[in-house]
mmCIF file of C-alpha atoms in Angstrom:
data_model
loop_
_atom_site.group_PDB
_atom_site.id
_atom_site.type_symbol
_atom_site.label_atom_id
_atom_site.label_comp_id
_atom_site.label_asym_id
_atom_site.label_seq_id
_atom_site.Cartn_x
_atom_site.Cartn_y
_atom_site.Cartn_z
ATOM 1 C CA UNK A 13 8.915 9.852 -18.973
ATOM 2 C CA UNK A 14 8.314 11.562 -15.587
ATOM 3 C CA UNK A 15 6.018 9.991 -13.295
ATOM 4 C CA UNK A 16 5.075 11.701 -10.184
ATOM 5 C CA UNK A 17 4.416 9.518 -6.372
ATOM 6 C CA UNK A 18 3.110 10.368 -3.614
ATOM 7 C CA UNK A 19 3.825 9.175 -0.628
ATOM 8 C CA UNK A 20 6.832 8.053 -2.245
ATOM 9 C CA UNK A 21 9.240 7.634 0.675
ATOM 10 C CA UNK A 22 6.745 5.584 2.342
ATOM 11 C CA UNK A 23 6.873 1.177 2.621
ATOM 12 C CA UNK A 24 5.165 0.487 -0.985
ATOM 13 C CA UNK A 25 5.936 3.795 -2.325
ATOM 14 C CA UNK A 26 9.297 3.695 -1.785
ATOM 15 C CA UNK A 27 9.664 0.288 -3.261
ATOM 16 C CA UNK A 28 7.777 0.687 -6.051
ATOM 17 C CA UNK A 29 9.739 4.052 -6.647
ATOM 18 C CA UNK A 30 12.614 1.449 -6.923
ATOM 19 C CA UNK A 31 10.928 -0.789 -9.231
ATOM 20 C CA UNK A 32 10.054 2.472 -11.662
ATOM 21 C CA UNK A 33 13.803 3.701 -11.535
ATOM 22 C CA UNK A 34 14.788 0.302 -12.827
ATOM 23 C CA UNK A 35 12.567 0.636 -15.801
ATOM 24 C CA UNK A 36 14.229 3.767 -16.642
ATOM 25 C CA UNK A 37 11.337 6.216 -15.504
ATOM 26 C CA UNK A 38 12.102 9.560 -14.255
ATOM 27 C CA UNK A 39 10.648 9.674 -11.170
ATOM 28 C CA UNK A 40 9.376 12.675 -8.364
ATOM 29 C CA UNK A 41 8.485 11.915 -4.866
ATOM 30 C CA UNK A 42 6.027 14.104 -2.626
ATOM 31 C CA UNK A 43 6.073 13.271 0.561
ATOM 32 C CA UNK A 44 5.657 15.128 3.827
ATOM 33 C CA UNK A 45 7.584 12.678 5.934
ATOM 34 C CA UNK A 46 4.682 12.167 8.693
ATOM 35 C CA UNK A 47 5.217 8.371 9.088
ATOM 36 C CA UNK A 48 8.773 8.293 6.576
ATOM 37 C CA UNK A 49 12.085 9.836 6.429
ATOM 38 C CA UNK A 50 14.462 11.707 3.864
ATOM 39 C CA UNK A 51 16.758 8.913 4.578
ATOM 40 C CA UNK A 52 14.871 6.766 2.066
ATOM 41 C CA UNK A 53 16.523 8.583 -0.539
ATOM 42 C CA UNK A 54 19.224 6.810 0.472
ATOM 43 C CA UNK A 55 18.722 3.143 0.123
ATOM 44 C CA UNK A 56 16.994 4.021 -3.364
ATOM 45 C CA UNK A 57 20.085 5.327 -4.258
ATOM 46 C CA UNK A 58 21.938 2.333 -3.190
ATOM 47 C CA UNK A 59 19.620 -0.215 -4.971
ATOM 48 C CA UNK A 60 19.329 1.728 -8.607
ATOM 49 C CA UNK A 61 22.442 4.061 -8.349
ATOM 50 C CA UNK A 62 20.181 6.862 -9.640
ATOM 51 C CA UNK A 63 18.381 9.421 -7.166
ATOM 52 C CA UNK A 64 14.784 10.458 -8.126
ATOM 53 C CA UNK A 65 13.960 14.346 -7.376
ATOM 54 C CA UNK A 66 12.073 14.905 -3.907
ATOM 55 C CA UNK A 67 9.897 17.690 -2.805
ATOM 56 C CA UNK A 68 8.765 17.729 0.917
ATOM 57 C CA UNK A 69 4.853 18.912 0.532
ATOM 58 C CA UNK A 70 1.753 18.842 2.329
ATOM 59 C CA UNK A 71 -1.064 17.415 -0.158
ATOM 60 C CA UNK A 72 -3.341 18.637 1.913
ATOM 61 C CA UNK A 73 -2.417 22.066 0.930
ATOM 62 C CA UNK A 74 -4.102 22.835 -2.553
ATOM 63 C CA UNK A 75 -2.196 25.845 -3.473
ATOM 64 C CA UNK A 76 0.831 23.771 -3.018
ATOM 65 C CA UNK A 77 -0.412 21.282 -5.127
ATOM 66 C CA UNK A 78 -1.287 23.403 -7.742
ATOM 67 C CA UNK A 79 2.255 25.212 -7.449
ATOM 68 C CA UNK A 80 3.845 21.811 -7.967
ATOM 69 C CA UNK A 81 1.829 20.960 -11.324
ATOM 70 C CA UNK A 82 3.067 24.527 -12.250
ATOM 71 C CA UNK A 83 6.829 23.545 -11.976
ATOM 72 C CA UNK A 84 6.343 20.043 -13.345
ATOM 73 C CA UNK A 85 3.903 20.777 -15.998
ATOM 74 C CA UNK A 86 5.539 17.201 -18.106
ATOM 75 C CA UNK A 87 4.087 14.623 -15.477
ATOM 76 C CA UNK A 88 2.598 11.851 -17.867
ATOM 77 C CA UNK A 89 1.748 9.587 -14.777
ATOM 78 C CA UNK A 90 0.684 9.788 -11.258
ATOM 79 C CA UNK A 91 0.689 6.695 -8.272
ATOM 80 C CA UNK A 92 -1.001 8.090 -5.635
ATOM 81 C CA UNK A 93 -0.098 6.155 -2.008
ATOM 82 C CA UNK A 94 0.284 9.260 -0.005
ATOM 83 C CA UNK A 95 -2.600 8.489 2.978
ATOM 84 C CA UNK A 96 -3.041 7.499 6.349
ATOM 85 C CA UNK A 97 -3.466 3.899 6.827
ATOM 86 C CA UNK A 98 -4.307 2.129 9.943
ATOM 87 C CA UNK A 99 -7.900 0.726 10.229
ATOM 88 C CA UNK A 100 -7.371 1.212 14.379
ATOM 89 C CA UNK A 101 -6.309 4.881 14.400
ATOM 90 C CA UNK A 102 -9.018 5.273 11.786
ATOM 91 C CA UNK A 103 -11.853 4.403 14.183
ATOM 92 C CA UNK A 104 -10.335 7.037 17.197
ATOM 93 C CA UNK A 105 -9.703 9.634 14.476
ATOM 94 C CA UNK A 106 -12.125 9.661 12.091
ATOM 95 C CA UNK A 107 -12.121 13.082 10.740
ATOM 96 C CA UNK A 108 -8.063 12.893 10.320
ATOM 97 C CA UNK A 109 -8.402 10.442 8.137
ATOM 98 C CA UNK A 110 -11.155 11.940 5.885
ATOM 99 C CA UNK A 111 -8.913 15.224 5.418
ATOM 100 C CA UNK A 112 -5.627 13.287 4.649
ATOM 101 C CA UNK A 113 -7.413 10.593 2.475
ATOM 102 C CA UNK A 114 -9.856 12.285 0.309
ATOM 103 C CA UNK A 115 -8.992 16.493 0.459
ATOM 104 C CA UNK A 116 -5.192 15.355 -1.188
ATOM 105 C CA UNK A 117 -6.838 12.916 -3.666
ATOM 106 C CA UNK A 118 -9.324 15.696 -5.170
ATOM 107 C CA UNK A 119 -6.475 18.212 -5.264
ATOM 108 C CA UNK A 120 -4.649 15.843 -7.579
ATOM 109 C CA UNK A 121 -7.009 15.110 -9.784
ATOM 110 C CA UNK A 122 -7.902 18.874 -10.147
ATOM 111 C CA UNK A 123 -4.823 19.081 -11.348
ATOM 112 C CA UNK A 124 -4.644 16.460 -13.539
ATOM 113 C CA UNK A 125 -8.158 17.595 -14.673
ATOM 114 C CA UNK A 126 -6.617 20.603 -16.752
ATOM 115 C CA UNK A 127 -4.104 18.375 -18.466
ATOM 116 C CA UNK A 128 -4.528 16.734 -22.183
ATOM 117 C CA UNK A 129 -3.819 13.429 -20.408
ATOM 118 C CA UNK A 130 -2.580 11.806 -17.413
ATOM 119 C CA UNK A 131 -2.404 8.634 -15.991
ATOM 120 C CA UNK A 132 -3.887 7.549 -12.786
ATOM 121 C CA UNK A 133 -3.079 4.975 -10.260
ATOM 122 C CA UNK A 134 -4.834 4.875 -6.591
ATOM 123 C CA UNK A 135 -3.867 3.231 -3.954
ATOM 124 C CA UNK A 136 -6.627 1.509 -2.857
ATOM 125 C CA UNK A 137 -7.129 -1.500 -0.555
ATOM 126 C CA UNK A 138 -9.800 -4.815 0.265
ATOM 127 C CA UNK A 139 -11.274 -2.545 2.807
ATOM 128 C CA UNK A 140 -13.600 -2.057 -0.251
ATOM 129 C CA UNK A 141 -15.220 -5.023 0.033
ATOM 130 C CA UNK A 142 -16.127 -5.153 3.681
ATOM 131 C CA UNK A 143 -16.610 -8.472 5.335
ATOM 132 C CA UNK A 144 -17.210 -9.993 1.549
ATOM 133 C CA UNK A 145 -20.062 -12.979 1.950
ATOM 134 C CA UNK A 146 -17.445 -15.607 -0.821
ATOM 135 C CA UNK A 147 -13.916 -16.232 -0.481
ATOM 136 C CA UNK A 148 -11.864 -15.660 -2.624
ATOM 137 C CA UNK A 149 -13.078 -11.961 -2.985
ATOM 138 C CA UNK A 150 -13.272 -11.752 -6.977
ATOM 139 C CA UNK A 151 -13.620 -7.437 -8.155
ATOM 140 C CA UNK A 152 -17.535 -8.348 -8.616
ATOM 141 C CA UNK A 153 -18.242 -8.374 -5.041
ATOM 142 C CA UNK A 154 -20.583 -5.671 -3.936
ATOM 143 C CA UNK A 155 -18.869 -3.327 -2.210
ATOM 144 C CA UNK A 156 -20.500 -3.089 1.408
ATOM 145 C CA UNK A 157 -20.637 -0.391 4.318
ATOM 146 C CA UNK A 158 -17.316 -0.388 5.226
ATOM 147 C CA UNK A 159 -16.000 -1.814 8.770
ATOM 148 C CA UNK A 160 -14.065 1.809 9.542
ATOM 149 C CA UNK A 161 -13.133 5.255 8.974
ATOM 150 C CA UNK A 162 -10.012 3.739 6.622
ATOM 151 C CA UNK A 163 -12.069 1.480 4.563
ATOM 152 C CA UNK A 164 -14.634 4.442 3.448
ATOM 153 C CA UNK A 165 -12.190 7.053 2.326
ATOM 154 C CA UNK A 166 -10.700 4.207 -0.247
ATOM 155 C CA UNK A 167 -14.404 3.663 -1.001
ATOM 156 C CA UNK A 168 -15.129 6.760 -1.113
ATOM 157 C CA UNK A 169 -12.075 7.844 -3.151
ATOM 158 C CA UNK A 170 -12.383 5.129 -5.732
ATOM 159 C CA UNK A 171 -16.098 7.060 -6.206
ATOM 160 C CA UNK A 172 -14.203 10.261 -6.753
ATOM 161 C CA UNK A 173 -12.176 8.590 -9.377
ATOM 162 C CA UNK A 174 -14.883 7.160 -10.931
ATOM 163 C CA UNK A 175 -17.051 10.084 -11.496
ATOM 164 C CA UNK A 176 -14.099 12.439 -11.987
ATOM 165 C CA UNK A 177 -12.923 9.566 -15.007
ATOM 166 C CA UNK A 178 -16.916 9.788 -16.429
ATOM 167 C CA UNK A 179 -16.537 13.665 -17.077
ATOM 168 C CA UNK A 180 -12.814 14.013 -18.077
ATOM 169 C CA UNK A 181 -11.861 10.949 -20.217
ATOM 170 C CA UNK A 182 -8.413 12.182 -20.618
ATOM 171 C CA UNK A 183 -7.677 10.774 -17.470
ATOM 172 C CA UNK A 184 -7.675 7.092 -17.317
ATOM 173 C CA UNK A 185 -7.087 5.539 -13.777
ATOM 174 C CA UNK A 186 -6.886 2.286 -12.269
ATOM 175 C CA UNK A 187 -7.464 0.979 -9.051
ATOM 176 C CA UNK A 188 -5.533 -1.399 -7.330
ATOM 177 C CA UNK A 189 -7.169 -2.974 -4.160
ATOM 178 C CA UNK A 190 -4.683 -4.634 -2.560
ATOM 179 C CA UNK A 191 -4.423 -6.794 0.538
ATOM 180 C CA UNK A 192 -1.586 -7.217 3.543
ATOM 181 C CA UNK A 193 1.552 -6.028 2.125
ATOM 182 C CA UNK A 194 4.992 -7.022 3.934
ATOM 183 C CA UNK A 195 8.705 -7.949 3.642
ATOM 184 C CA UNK A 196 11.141 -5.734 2.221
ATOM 185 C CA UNK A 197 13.619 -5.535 -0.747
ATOM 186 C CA UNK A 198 16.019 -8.453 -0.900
ATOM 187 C CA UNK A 199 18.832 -5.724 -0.528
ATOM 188 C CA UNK A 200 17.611 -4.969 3.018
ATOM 189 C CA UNK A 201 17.931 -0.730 1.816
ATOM 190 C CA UNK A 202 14.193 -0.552 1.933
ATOM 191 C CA UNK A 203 11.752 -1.556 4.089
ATOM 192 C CA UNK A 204 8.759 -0.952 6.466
ATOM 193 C CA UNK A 205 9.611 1.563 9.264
ATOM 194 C CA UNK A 206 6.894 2.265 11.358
ATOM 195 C CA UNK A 207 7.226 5.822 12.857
ATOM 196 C CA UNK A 208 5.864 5.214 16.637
ATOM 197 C CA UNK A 209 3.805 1.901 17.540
ATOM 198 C CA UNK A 210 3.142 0.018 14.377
ATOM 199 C CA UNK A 211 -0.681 -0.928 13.158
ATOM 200 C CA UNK A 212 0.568 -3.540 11.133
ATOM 201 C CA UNK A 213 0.941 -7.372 12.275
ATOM 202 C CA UNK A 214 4.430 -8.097 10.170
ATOM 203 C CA UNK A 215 6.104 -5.042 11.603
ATOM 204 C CA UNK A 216 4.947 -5.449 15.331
ATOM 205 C CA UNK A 217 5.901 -9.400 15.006
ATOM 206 C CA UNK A 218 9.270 -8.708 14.132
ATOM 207 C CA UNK A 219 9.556 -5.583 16.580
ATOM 208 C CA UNK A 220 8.889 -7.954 19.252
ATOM 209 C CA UNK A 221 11.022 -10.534 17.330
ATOM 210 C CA UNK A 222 14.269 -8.498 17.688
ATOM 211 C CA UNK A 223 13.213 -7.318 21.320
ATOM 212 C CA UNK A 224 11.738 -3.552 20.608
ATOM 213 C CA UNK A 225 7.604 -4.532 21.923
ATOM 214 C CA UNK A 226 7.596 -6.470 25.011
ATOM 215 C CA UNK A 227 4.926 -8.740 23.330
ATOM 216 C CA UNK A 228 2.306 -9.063 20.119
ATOM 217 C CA UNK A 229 -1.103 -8.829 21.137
ATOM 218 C CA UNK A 230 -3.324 -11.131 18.782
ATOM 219 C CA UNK A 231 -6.686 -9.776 18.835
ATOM 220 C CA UNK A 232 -9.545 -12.348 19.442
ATOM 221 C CA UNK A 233 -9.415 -16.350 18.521
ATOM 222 C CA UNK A 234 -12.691 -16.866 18.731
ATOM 223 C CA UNK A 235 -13.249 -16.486 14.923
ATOM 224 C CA UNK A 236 -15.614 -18.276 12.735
ATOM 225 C CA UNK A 237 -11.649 -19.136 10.829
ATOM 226 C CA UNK A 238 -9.664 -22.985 11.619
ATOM 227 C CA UNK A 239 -7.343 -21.238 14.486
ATOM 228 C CA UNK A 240 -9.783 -18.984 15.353
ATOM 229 C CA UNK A 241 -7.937 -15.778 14.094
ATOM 230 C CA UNK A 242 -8.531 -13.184 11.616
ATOM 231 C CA UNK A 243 -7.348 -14.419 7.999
ATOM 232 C CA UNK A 244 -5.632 -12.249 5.335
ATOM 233 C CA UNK A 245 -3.672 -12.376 2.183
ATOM 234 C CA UNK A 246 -0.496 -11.581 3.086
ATOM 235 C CA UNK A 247 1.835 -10.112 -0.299
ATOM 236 C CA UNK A 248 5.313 -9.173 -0.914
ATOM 237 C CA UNK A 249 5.913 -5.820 -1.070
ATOM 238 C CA UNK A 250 8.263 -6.168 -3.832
ATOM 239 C CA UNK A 251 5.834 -7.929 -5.781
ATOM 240 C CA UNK A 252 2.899 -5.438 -5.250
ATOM 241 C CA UNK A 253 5.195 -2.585 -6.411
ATOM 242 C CA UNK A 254 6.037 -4.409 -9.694
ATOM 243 C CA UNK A 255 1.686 -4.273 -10.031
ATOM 244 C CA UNK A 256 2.193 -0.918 -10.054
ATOM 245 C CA UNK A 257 4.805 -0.360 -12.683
ATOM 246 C CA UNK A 258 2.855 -2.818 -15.055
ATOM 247 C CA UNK A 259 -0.795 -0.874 -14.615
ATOM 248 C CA UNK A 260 1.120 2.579 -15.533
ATOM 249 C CA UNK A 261 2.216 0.588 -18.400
ATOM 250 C CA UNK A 262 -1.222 -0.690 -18.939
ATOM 251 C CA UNK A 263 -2.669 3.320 -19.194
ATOM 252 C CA UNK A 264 0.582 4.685 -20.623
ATOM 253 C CA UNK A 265 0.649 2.062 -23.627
ATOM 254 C CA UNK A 266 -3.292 3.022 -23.909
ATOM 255 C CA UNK A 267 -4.018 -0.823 -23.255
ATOM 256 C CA UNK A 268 -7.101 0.152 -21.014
ATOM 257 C CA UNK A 269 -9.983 -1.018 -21.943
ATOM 258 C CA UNK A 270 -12.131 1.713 -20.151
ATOM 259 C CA UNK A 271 -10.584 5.106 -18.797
ATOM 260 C CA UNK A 272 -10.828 3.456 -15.070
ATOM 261 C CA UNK A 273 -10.673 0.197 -14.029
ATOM 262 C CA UNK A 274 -10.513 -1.729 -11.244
ATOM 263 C CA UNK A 275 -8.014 -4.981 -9.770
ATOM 264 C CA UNK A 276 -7.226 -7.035 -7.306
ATOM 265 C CA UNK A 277 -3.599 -7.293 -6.317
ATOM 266 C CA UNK A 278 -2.347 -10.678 -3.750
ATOM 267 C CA UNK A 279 -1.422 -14.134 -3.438
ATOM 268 C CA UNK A 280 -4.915 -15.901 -3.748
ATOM 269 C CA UNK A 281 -4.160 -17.546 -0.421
ATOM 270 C CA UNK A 282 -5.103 -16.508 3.480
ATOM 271 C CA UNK A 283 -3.443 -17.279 6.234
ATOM 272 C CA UNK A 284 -4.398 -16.786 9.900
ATOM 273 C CA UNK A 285 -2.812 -14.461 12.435
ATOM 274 C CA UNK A 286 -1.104 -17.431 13.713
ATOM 275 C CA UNK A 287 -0.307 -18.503 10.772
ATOM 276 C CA UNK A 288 1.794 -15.816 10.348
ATOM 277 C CA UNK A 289 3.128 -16.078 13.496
ATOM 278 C CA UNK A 290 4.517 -19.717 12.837
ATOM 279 C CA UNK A 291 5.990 -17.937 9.569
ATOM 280 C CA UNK A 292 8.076 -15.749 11.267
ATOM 281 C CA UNK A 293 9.185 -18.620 13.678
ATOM 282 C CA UNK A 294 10.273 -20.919 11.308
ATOM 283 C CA UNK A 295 12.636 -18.038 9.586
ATOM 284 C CA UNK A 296 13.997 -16.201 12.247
ATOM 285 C CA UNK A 297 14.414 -19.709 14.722
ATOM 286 C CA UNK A 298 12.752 -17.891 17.359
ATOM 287 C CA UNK A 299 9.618 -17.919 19.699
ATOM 288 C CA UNK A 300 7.146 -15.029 19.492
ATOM 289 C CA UNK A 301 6.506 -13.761 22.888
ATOM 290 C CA UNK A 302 2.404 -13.066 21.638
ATOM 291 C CA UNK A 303 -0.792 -13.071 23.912
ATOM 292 C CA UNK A 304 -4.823 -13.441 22.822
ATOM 293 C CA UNK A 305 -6.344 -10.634 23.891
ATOM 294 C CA UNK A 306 -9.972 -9.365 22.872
ATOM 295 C CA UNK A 307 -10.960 -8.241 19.459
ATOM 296 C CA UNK A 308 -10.033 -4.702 17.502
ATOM 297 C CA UNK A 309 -13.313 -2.824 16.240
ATOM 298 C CA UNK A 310 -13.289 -2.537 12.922
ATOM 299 C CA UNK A 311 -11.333 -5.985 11.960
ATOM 300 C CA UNK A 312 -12.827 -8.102 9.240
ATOM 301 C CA UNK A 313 -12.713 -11.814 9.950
ATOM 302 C CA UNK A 314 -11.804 -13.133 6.711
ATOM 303 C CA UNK A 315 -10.095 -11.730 3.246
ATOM 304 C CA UNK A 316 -8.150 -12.725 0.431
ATOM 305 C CA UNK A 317 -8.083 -12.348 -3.285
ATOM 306 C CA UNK A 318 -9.414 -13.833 -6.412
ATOM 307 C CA UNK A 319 -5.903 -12.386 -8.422
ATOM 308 C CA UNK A 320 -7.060 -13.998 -12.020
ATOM 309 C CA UNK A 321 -8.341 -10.772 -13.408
ATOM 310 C CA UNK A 322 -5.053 -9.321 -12.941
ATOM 311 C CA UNK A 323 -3.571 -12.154 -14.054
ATOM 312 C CA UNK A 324 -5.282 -12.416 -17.299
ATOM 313 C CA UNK A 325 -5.093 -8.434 -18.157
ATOM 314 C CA UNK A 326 -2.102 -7.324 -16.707
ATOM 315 C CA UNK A 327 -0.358 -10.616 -17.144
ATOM 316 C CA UNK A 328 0.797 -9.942 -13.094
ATOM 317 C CA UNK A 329 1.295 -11.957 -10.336
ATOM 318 C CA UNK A 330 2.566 -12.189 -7.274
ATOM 319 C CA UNK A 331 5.975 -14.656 -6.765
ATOM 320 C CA UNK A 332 6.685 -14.570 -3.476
ATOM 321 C CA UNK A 333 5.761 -17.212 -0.609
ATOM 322 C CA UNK A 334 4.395 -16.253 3.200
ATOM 323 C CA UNK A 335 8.077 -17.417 4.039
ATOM 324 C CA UNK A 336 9.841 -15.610 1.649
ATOM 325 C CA UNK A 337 8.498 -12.697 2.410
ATOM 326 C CA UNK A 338 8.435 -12.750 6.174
ATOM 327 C CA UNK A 339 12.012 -13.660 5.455
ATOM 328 C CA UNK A 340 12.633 -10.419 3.911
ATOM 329 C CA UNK A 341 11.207 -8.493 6.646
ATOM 330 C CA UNK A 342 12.865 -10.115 9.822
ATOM 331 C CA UNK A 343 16.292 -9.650 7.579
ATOM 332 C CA UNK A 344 15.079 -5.820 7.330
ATOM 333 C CA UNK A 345 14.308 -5.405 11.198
ATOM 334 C CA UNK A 346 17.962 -7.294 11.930
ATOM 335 C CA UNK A 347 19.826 -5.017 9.792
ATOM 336 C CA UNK A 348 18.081 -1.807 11.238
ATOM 337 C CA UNK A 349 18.509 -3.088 15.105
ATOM 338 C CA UNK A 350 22.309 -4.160 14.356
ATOM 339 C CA UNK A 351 21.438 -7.375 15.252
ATOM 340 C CA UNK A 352 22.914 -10.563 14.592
ATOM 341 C CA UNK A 353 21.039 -12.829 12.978
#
């Protein structure tokens, strides 16, 4: 069974890439390599011993889109990641994120529009939900005006699913809104590489960890939170991926109840900037060079997941602890720096 992802070299892509391989799905990747590299290929390789087929294109071209679906007319199953991603860059560019987020994800489902069936699953994230008024944020929250740029296109593009699902029931899509993925596989092949600066906490803490950022800068601790820092659910990446895999299953196996539905995908638990930061401490047996400095726009204070729907319906959830995971990713950052650990 071929299944098609995008943004497929990238951190969750290319793990969950791994996770499909091992379930024996043929897999092709589309990726245009603007914050990834070809060399992923290779550490797939390395953890499955199989090599899934790779074409280097620009979503945001439709007629390359189109001539893709023309040359792999048997995809059964699409995972969309492919998508700019930081809430900061978001808020400075704006209109780069509306092109990359929402132009690719309507030229998809075009595309999967003229097929007798295909199955759907978007990337989304808790950027959904806004600053959410209950903790833990269950899939019933209202979904408010979203804090940036990033937030509204995966609002916005779970719309576009939604009303594209209503009028073509032959697609059947779910939604995964997931939190703070980090770590990397156990095999240290695969991990989160940052092109440039990253705009994630894990990466940057480790970054300065190994020596690469002069320091972290935590932004504000003057939070309505217990340290006064911004709280989030932070999940393995491994375990996010294996979400994936079982919500394909979930639309493949025609298990859906509806053609598009909607879950949550984390730990159930938040922990605070610092929080993290003491994480990363206790693992690697070093002190975080880190300094409070003012707050980012477009940073919610507090968010983390109610996981029991998925855990009733897709019988998921995630393994891994805060430790474990942060674990994985300082082994990941030694490994790329040569570093001893």
């Amino acid at each position: 069974m071929k299944i098609l992802v995008t943004g497929g070299l990238g951190f969750i892509g290319s793990h969950t890439v791994v996770e499909l391989l091992q379930q024996n799905f043929e897999v092709v990747i589309i990726d245009n390599c603007s914050n990834s590299s070809e060399d992923v290929l290779d550490g797939i390789k390395a953890i499955t011993g199989k090599s899934p087929i790779f074409e280097k294109i620009d979503l945001r071209e439709k007629e390359a889109v189109a001539e893709f679906f023309r040359k792999y007319n048997d995809i059964e199953g699409v995972i969309h990641f492919a998508a700019s991603k930081a809430v900061g860059e978001s808020v400075d560019k704006p209109l780069l994120y509306y092109e990359n987020n929402l132009n690719t994800l309507i030229y998809l489902l075009q595309q999967l529009s003229s097929k007798e069936s295909a199955s759907f699953i978007f990337s989304s994230s808790c950027t959904v939900y806004g600053q959410a008024d209950k903790m833990p944020i269950t899939e019933n929250a209202p979904v408010k005006q979203a804090e940036s740029p990033y937030g509204n296109t995966k609002q916005i593009g779970e719309e576009i699913i939604g009303d594209t699902c209503k009028v073509n029931p032959q697609i059947k899509a779910i939604s995964l809104r997931y939190f703070n993925p980090m770590g990397a596989h156990a095999s240290t092949e695969i991990g989160e590489l940052p092109i440039g600066v990253p705009q994630n906490l894990v990466p940057f803490i480790t970054q300065t960890g190994i020596g690469l950022r002069e320091e972290l800068s935590v932004f504000g601790d003057d939070y309505s939170t217990p340290d006064g820092t911004c709280i989030r659910d932070y999940i393995h990446v491994v375990d996010l991926a294996k979400a994936h895999v079982v919500a394909l299953e979930r639309l493949l196996k025609n298990k859906n109840e509806e053609n598009y539905e909607v879950f949550n995908v984390g730990t159930g638990k938040g922990n605070s900037v610092l929080e993290v930061i003491g994480s990363f401490e206790r693992v690697s047996g070093k002190k975080l060079n880190y300094r409070i400095v003012g707050r980012r726009a477009g940073d919610v204070v507090v968010a983390y997941a109610d996981t029991s729907k998925a855990e009733t319906i897709l019988g998921w959830k995630a393994d891994s602890t805060l430790d474990e995971a942060m674990k994985s990713a300082w082994d990941w950052e030694c490994k790329i720096r040569n570093e001893a650990q």
